[in-house]
Short mmCIF file of C-alpha atoms and ligand atoms in Angstrom, two decimals:
data_model
loop_
_atom_site.label_atom_id
_atom_site.label_comp_id
_atom_site.label_asym_id
_atom_site.label_seq_id
_atom_site.Cartn_x
_atom_site.Cartn_y
_atom_site.Cartn_z
CA MET A 17 114.45 100.42 116.99
CA THR A 18 112.33 101.84 119.79
CA SER A 19 108.67 102.60 119.36
CA GLU A 20 109.47 106.33 119.63
CA GLU A 21 112.06 106.07 116.86
CA LEU A 22 109.51 104.36 114.62
CA ASP A 23 106.97 107.10 115.42
CA ASP A 24 109.54 109.68 114.32
CA ILE A 25 110.23 107.89 111.04
CA ILE A 26 106.51 107.66 110.31
CA ARG A 27 105.99 111.35 111.12
CA ASN A 28 108.98 112.33 109.01
CA GLN A 29 107.48 110.39 106.12
CA PHE A 30 104.22 112.43 106.26
CA ASP A 31 105.53 114.84 103.61
CA ASN A 32 106.67 111.99 101.36
CA THR A 33 103.44 110.02 101.19
CA LEU A 34 102.23 109.19 97.71
CA ASP A 35 98.84 110.83 97.26
CA GLY A 36 98.73 110.30 93.52
CA THR A 37 100.66 110.02 90.29
CA ASN A 38 100.40 111.46 86.82
CA PHE A 39 102.53 109.52 84.36
CA GLU A 40 100.85 110.35 81.07
CA SER A 41 103.07 108.10 78.95
CA LEU A 42 102.21 105.00 81.01
CA GLY A 43 98.73 104.78 79.50
CA ARG A 44 95.15 105.83 80.05
CA LEU A 45 94.71 106.71 83.73
CA TYR A 46 91.92 105.28 85.89
CA LYS A 47 92.14 106.66 89.41
CA GLY A 48 90.61 104.20 91.88
CA LYS A 49 90.09 105.14 95.49
CA VAL A 50 93.44 103.70 96.49
CA ARG A 51 95.29 102.80 93.32
CA ASP A 52 96.25 104.67 90.17
CA ASN A 53 95.78 102.38 87.18
CA TYR A 54 97.39 102.97 83.79
CA ILE A 55 96.02 100.96 80.88
CA LYS A 56 97.84 100.49 77.60
CA ASN A 57 96.83 97.69 75.20
CA ASP A 58 96.65 94.50 77.23
CA VAL A 59 98.78 95.70 80.11
CA ARG A 60 97.61 97.45 83.25
CA ILE A 61 100.08 99.15 85.60
CA ILE A 62 98.65 99.43 89.10
CA ILE A 63 100.36 101.90 91.41
CA ALA A 64 99.33 101.52 95.03
CA THR A 65 99.26 105.02 96.53
CA ASP A 66 99.22 105.83 100.25
CA ARG A 67 95.59 106.96 100.07
CA LEU A 68 93.29 105.68 102.80
CA SER A 69 89.60 105.35 102.06
CA ALA A 70 86.69 104.95 104.47
CA PHE A 71 82.96 105.35 104.00
CA ASP A 72 83.57 105.45 100.24
CA ARG A 73 85.73 108.58 100.44
CA VAL A 74 89.49 109.11 100.30
CA ILE A 75 90.21 110.57 103.73
CA THR A 76 93.97 110.97 104.05
CA THR A 77 97.30 109.33 103.28
CA ILE A 78 99.21 106.92 105.53
CA PRO A 79 103.01 106.62 105.33
CA PHE A 80 104.19 103.39 103.65
CA LYS A 81 100.65 102.07 103.18
CA GLY A 82 100.83 101.67 99.39
CA GLN A 83 104.08 99.79 99.53
CA MET A 84 102.86 97.48 102.28
CA LEU A 85 99.61 96.70 100.49
CA ASN A 86 101.26 95.97 97.15
CA GLN A 87 103.90 93.83 98.82
CA VAL A 88 101.36 91.83 100.82
CA SER A 89 99.26 91.21 97.71
CA SER A 90 102.32 90.29 95.61
CA PHE A 91 103.45 87.94 98.34
CA TRP A 92 100.15 86.04 98.15
CA PHE A 93 100.01 86.04 94.36
CA GLU A 94 103.48 84.49 94.29
CA LYS A 95 102.60 81.88 96.95
CA THR A 96 99.34 80.83 95.24
CA LYS A 97 100.26 81.09 91.55
CA ASN A 98 100.23 77.31 91.09
CA LEU A 99 96.88 77.01 92.88
CA VAL A 100 94.94 79.62 90.92
CA LYS A 101 96.19 81.57 87.89
CA ASN A 102 96.54 85.29 88.58
CA HIS A 103 97.06 88.50 86.64
CA ILE A 104 100.61 89.39 87.74
CA ILE A 105 103.26 90.02 85.08
CA ASP A 106 105.90 91.96 87.02
CA ILE A 107 106.53 93.87 90.27
CA PRO A 108 109.01 96.56 89.18
CA ASP A 109 108.76 98.58 92.41
CA PRO A 110 107.39 97.94 95.94
CA ASN A 111 104.38 100.15 95.08
CA VAL A 112 103.78 98.87 91.55
CA ALA A 113 102.20 95.78 89.97
CA VAL A 114 102.19 95.23 86.21
CA VAL A 115 99.29 92.94 85.32
CA HIS A 116 97.35 91.46 82.41
CA GLN A 117 94.49 93.77 81.53
CA CYS A 118 91.39 91.59 81.85
CA GLU A 119 87.76 91.82 81.02
CA MET A 120 86.50 92.09 84.58
CA ILE A 121 83.67 89.92 85.83
CA PRO A 122 80.96 92.10 87.39
CA VAL A 123 80.61 89.92 90.48
CA GLU A 124 82.95 90.03 93.47
CA MET A 125 83.41 86.89 95.53
CA ILE A 126 83.40 87.35 99.29
CA VAL A 127 84.37 84.36 101.42
CA ARG A 128 83.49 84.36 105.11
CA ALA A 129 84.58 81.98 107.84
CA TYR A 130 83.05 84.01 110.69
CA ILE A 131 79.88 86.00 111.03
CA THR A 132 80.69 89.68 111.43
CA GLY A 133 80.49 93.00 109.58
CA SER A 134 77.68 93.47 107.10
CA ALA A 135 76.68 89.77 107.14
CA TRP A 136 76.18 90.07 110.91
CA ARG A 137 74.12 93.24 110.50
CA SER A 138 71.85 91.47 108.00
CA TYR A 139 71.60 88.41 110.24
CA THR A 140 70.40 90.48 113.22
CA LYS A 141 67.64 91.89 111.01
CA GLY A 142 66.64 88.37 109.99
CA GLU A 143 67.83 88.99 106.42
CA ALA A 144 69.70 86.57 104.20
CA THR A 145 73.05 87.55 102.66
CA SER A 146 73.38 86.62 98.97
CA GLY A 147 70.42 84.30 99.49
CA ILE A 148 72.16 82.44 102.30
CA ILE A 149 70.15 81.95 105.48
CA LEU A 150 72.32 81.08 108.45
CA PRO A 151 71.20 78.90 111.38
CA LYS A 152 69.51 80.58 114.35
CA GLY A 153 71.37 81.43 117.54
CA LEU A 154 74.73 82.61 116.19
CA GLN A 155 76.72 85.14 118.21
CA LYS A 156 78.55 88.09 116.70
CA ASN A 157 82.04 87.07 115.47
CA GLN A 158 81.25 83.36 115.82
CA LYS A 159 83.07 80.86 113.62
CA LEU A 160 80.79 79.37 110.98
CA ASP A 161 80.58 75.59 110.56
CA ASP A 162 81.69 76.00 106.98
CA PHE A 163 82.85 78.88 104.76
CA ILE A 164 80.11 80.78 103.02
CA LEU A 165 80.36 82.62 99.72
CA THR A 166 78.43 85.89 99.59
CA PRO A 167 78.91 87.28 96.08
CA SER A 168 78.14 90.92 95.42
CA THR A 169 77.84 93.33 92.54
CA LYS A 170 78.93 96.94 92.51
CA ALA A 171 76.20 99.57 92.46
CA VAL A 172 76.84 102.85 90.63
CA SER A 173 77.46 104.56 93.99
CA GLY A 174 80.31 102.12 94.64
CA HIS A 175 78.41 100.31 97.39
CA ASP A 176 78.19 96.53 97.23
CA ILE A 177 74.90 94.75 96.69
CA TYR A 178 74.67 91.12 97.75
CA ILE A 179 73.28 88.77 95.15
CA SER A 180 72.54 85.05 95.20
CA ARG A 181 74.15 82.42 92.98
CA GLU A 182 70.74 81.74 91.42
CA LYS A 183 70.19 85.38 90.52
CA ILE A 184 73.72 85.73 89.10
CA LEU A 185 73.07 82.82 86.74
CA GLU A 186 69.47 83.80 85.99
CA ASP A 187 70.51 87.35 85.05
CA LYS A 188 73.43 85.88 83.08
CA LEU A 189 75.93 88.12 84.89
CA VAL A 190 78.39 85.23 84.62
CA ASP A 191 78.35 81.91 82.73
CA GLU A 192 77.64 78.93 84.98
CA ASP A 193 80.91 77.26 84.02
CA ILE A 194 82.95 80.39 84.80
CA TYR A 195 81.00 81.03 87.99
CA THR A 196 81.73 77.52 89.25
CA GLN A 197 85.42 78.11 88.51
CA MET A 198 85.23 81.35 90.52
CA GLU A 199 83.68 79.52 93.47
CA ASN A 200 86.32 76.81 93.41
CA ALA A 201 89.17 79.29 93.03
CA SER A 202 87.85 81.42 95.90
CA ILE A 203 87.60 78.47 98.26
CA LYS A 204 91.06 77.18 97.29
CA LEU A 205 92.68 80.57 97.83
CA PHE A 206 90.84 81.17 101.07
CA LYS A 207 91.71 77.76 102.54
CA PHE A 208 95.36 78.20 101.64
CA ALA A 209 95.55 81.69 103.13
CA GLN A 210 93.62 80.77 106.25
CA ASN A 211 96.03 77.94 107.06
CA TYR A 212 99.04 80.09 106.27
CA CYS A 213 97.78 82.91 108.48
CA LEU A 214 96.95 80.62 111.39
CA ASN A 215 100.58 79.46 111.45
CA ASN A 216 101.49 83.13 111.85
CA GLY A 217 98.99 83.69 114.64
CA LEU A 218 96.37 85.40 112.51
CA ILE A 219 92.79 84.51 111.66
CA LEU A 220 91.77 85.36 108.13
CA VAL A 221 88.15 86.20 108.88
CA ASP A 222 86.81 87.12 105.48
CA THR A 223 88.07 88.38 102.17
CA LYS A 224 87.05 89.59 98.75
CA TYR A 225 88.25 88.35 95.36
CA GLU A 226 87.84 89.91 91.94
CA PHE A 227 88.19 87.89 88.75
CA GLY A 228 88.70 88.65 85.10
CA ILE A 229 89.01 86.89 81.78
CA LYS A 230 92.14 87.03 79.63
CA ASP A 231 92.29 85.05 76.36
CA GLY A 232 89.28 83.03 77.48
CA GLU A 233 90.94 82.05 80.73
CA LEU A 234 89.86 82.96 84.28
CA LEU A 235 92.42 84.90 86.31
CA VAL A 236 92.25 86.20 89.86
CA THR A 237 92.85 89.94 89.64
CA ASP A 238 93.01 93.09 91.75
CA GLU A 239 94.66 92.44 95.14
CA ILE A 240 94.36 89.42 97.40
CA HIS A 241 94.47 88.92 101.16
CA THR A 242 95.49 92.50 101.96
CA GLN A 243 94.40 94.56 104.92
CA ASP A 244 92.16 96.55 102.55
CA SER A 245 90.39 93.51 101.06
CA SER A 246 90.28 91.26 104.11
CA ARG A 247 89.63 91.18 107.81
CA PHE A 248 92.33 89.77 110.10
CA TRP A 249 92.02 88.97 113.81
CA VAL A 250 94.74 88.02 116.27
CA ALA A 251 94.35 84.25 116.83
CA ASP A 252 95.74 84.05 120.40
CA SER A 253 93.13 86.20 122.00
CA TYR A 254 90.13 85.30 119.84
CA ASN A 255 88.60 82.52 121.99
CA GLU A 256 88.93 84.28 125.29
CA ARG A 257 87.50 87.49 123.93
CA PHE A 258 84.70 85.72 122.10
CA GLU A 259 83.68 83.85 125.28
CA LYS A 260 83.55 87.16 127.18
CA GLY A 261 81.51 88.78 124.43
CA GLU A 262 84.38 91.17 123.64
CA GLU A 263 85.45 92.28 120.18
CA PRO A 264 88.48 90.43 118.72
CA GLU A 265 91.84 92.15 118.37
CA ILE A 266 91.81 93.57 114.87
CA LEU A 267 94.67 94.39 112.54
CA ASP A 268 92.76 96.25 109.89
CA LYS A 269 91.58 99.81 109.41
CA GLU A 270 88.35 99.27 111.34
CA ILE A 271 89.68 101.41 114.24
CA PHE A 272 89.87 104.30 111.82
CA ARG A 273 86.16 104.17 111.04
CA GLY A 274 85.55 104.22 114.81
CA TRP A 275 87.88 107.19 115.25
CA LEU A 276 86.13 109.13 112.48
CA MET A 277 82.67 108.49 113.93
CA ASP A 278 83.75 109.35 117.50
CA THR A 279 85.66 112.48 116.50
CA TYR A 280 83.22 113.78 113.91
CA PRO A 281 79.80 112.31 114.73
CA ASP A 282 78.08 114.96 112.58
CA ILE A 283 80.04 113.95 109.49
CA PHE A 284 80.56 110.18 109.67
CA PRO A 285 79.34 107.63 108.67
CA ASN A 286 77.02 109.55 106.34
CA ILE A 287 79.58 111.75 104.61
CA THR A 288 78.39 112.80 101.15
CA PRO A 289 80.51 112.73 97.97
CA ASN A 290 81.13 116.49 97.94
CA GLN A 291 81.49 117.19 101.65
CA ASP A 292 84.87 118.49 102.90
CA ILE A 293 87.08 116.02 104.75
CA PRO A 294 87.81 117.28 108.31
CA PRO A 295 91.38 117.40 109.71
CA ILE A 296 92.87 113.99 110.57
CA ALA A 297 95.06 113.89 113.70
CA PRO A 298 98.69 112.85 113.17
CA GLU A 299 98.40 110.41 116.10
CA ILE A 300 95.79 108.29 114.38
CA LYS A 301 97.82 108.30 111.16
CA VAL A 302 100.88 107.05 113.05
CA GLU A 303 98.78 104.39 114.77
CA LEU A 304 97.38 103.19 111.45
CA ALA A 305 100.80 103.07 109.80
CA LYS A 306 101.99 100.90 112.69
CA ARG A 307 99.03 98.56 112.34
CA TYR A 308 99.60 98.16 108.63
CA MET A 309 103.25 97.42 109.43
CA LYS A 310 102.36 94.89 112.08
CA SER A 311 100.07 93.01 109.77
CA TYR A 312 102.61 93.21 106.95
CA GLN A 313 105.14 91.57 109.26
CA LYS A 314 102.74 88.98 110.62
CA ILE A 315 101.43 88.02 107.22
CA THR A 316 104.67 87.88 105.26
CA GLY A 317 107.07 86.96 108.05
CA ASN A 318 109.35 89.76 106.77
CA GLU A 319 110.39 92.73 108.83
CA PHE A 320 109.20 96.03 107.41
CA LYS A 321 112.15 98.38 107.07
CA ALA A 322 110.60 101.80 107.44
CA GLU A 323 112.88 104.46 105.97
CA VAL A 324 112.17 108.08 105.22
CA SER A 325 112.43 108.38 101.46
CA ASP A 326 110.91 109.96 98.38
CA VAL A 327 108.47 107.31 97.17
CA LYS A 328 107.56 108.98 93.88
CA LYS A 329 111.19 109.44 92.90
CA ARG A 330 111.96 105.78 93.56
CA ILE A 331 108.92 104.68 91.51
CA VAL A 332 110.04 106.80 88.54
CA GLU A 333 113.56 105.36 88.74
CA ASN A 334 112.29 101.78 88.88
CA LEU A 335 109.77 102.28 86.08
CA LYS A 336 112.52 103.75 83.91
CA LYS A 337 114.91 100.92 84.74
CA ALA A 338 112.30 98.36 83.67
CA ASN A 339 111.51 100.37 80.49
CA TYR A 340 107.92 101.20 81.38
CA LEU A 341 108.61 104.94 81.44
N1 ADP B 423 93.75 92.64 85.86
C1 ADP B 423 92.83 93.60 85.87
N2 ADP B 423 92.20 93.97 84.72
C2 ADP B 423 91.28 94.97 84.74
N3 ADP B 423 90.93 95.68 85.83
C3 ADP B 423 91.52 95.36 87.01
C4 ADP B 423 92.50 94.31 87.08
N4 ADP B 423 92.92 94.21 88.37
C5 ADP B 423 92.24 95.16 89.06
N5 ADP B 423 91.41 95.86 88.27
C6 ADP B 423 90.57 97.01 88.66
O1 ADP B 423 91.47 98.05 89.01
C7 ADP B 423 90.94 98.89 90.02
C8 ADP B 423 91.94 98.97 91.19
O2 ADP B 423 91.91 100.20 91.84
P1 ADP B 423 91.12 100.51 93.19
O3 ADP B 423 91.83 101.62 93.86
O4 ADP B 423 90.83 99.26 93.95
O5 ADP B 423 89.78 101.09 92.55
P2 ADP B 423 88.26 101.06 92.99
O6 ADP B 423 88.05 102.33 93.77
O7 ADP B 423 87.58 101.05 91.64
O8 ADP B 423 88.04 99.79 93.78
C9 ADP B 423 89.63 98.24 90.44
O9 ADP B 423 88.55 98.92 89.82
C10 ADP B 423 89.75 96.80 89.93
O10 ADP B 423 88.50 96.22 89.66
MG1 MG B 424 89.12 98.30 94.87
#
């Protein structure tokens, strides 16, 4: 398939993107920024929509994004299930994960192998992240000697607040025994994924894990190692670019934040919760869909077969077939 043919498929899928669902009989609906969650008894059905969020707002939809994200996450859950127990019960459709409903732990675990993003911004201001003070003289995007864990809690606004291990235990946000299990699980998962990615020419730069408790047992929940929860860089070009002080080649949605700020400097990054979302150019949507596809392919080693189709209809059929609807 030529690049132009792929562009056409993506454009033709614009009208089929999944912006949301409303399956009342599936359970109580919690609409996240990206995923529609249905909760019934101890089962949670997570439908990954094609919504794209940035600056804490849902901005637009991207063809095939939900399917790619759910499939990347499911791929990792399957690969790591013997390493760390996870919440997956069933994947009845490319966009859908059926999981154990857990009591969520109010601390998210972020693992970083490089200094970039918000940890870099804090570092330049001389601030610690989650109580961790890094050595002097680091450059932006530099590899750290060892992984660091920078746990965070969610503020009401949805923003993350970094918090130290000591404070987590002091405030009794998590039991020490459980917290230690979370640390070990995070490092195990991260090491595994980093090695796996490197073999596919990708650097897993940093990632976020969420955990929950089910029948007294710790499970890794939410999504893992996806383009929405992690940062990926292209391994080949990293060293050369780093030496020259250039930014690494990125596979995530970071370019979109840049596009928003360049195109609408009066609106982004400080968009408020009720402000209207400005028009999003089809070109940037096509570009993003291609990036998500490229990372899907790099990460999983599977080709992504983009086909114009009615996503919602397929989900309904698959949920019916598996007796969820
Ligand atoms: N196994 C689980 N049990 C309970 N809650 C979960 C589980 N897995 C994920 N979640 C929650 O489901 C939601 C997923 O939807 P998402 O679109 O990421 O929403 P949000 O905007 O809240 O991050 C998150 O709030 C996440 O914490
Ligand atoms: Mg989330």
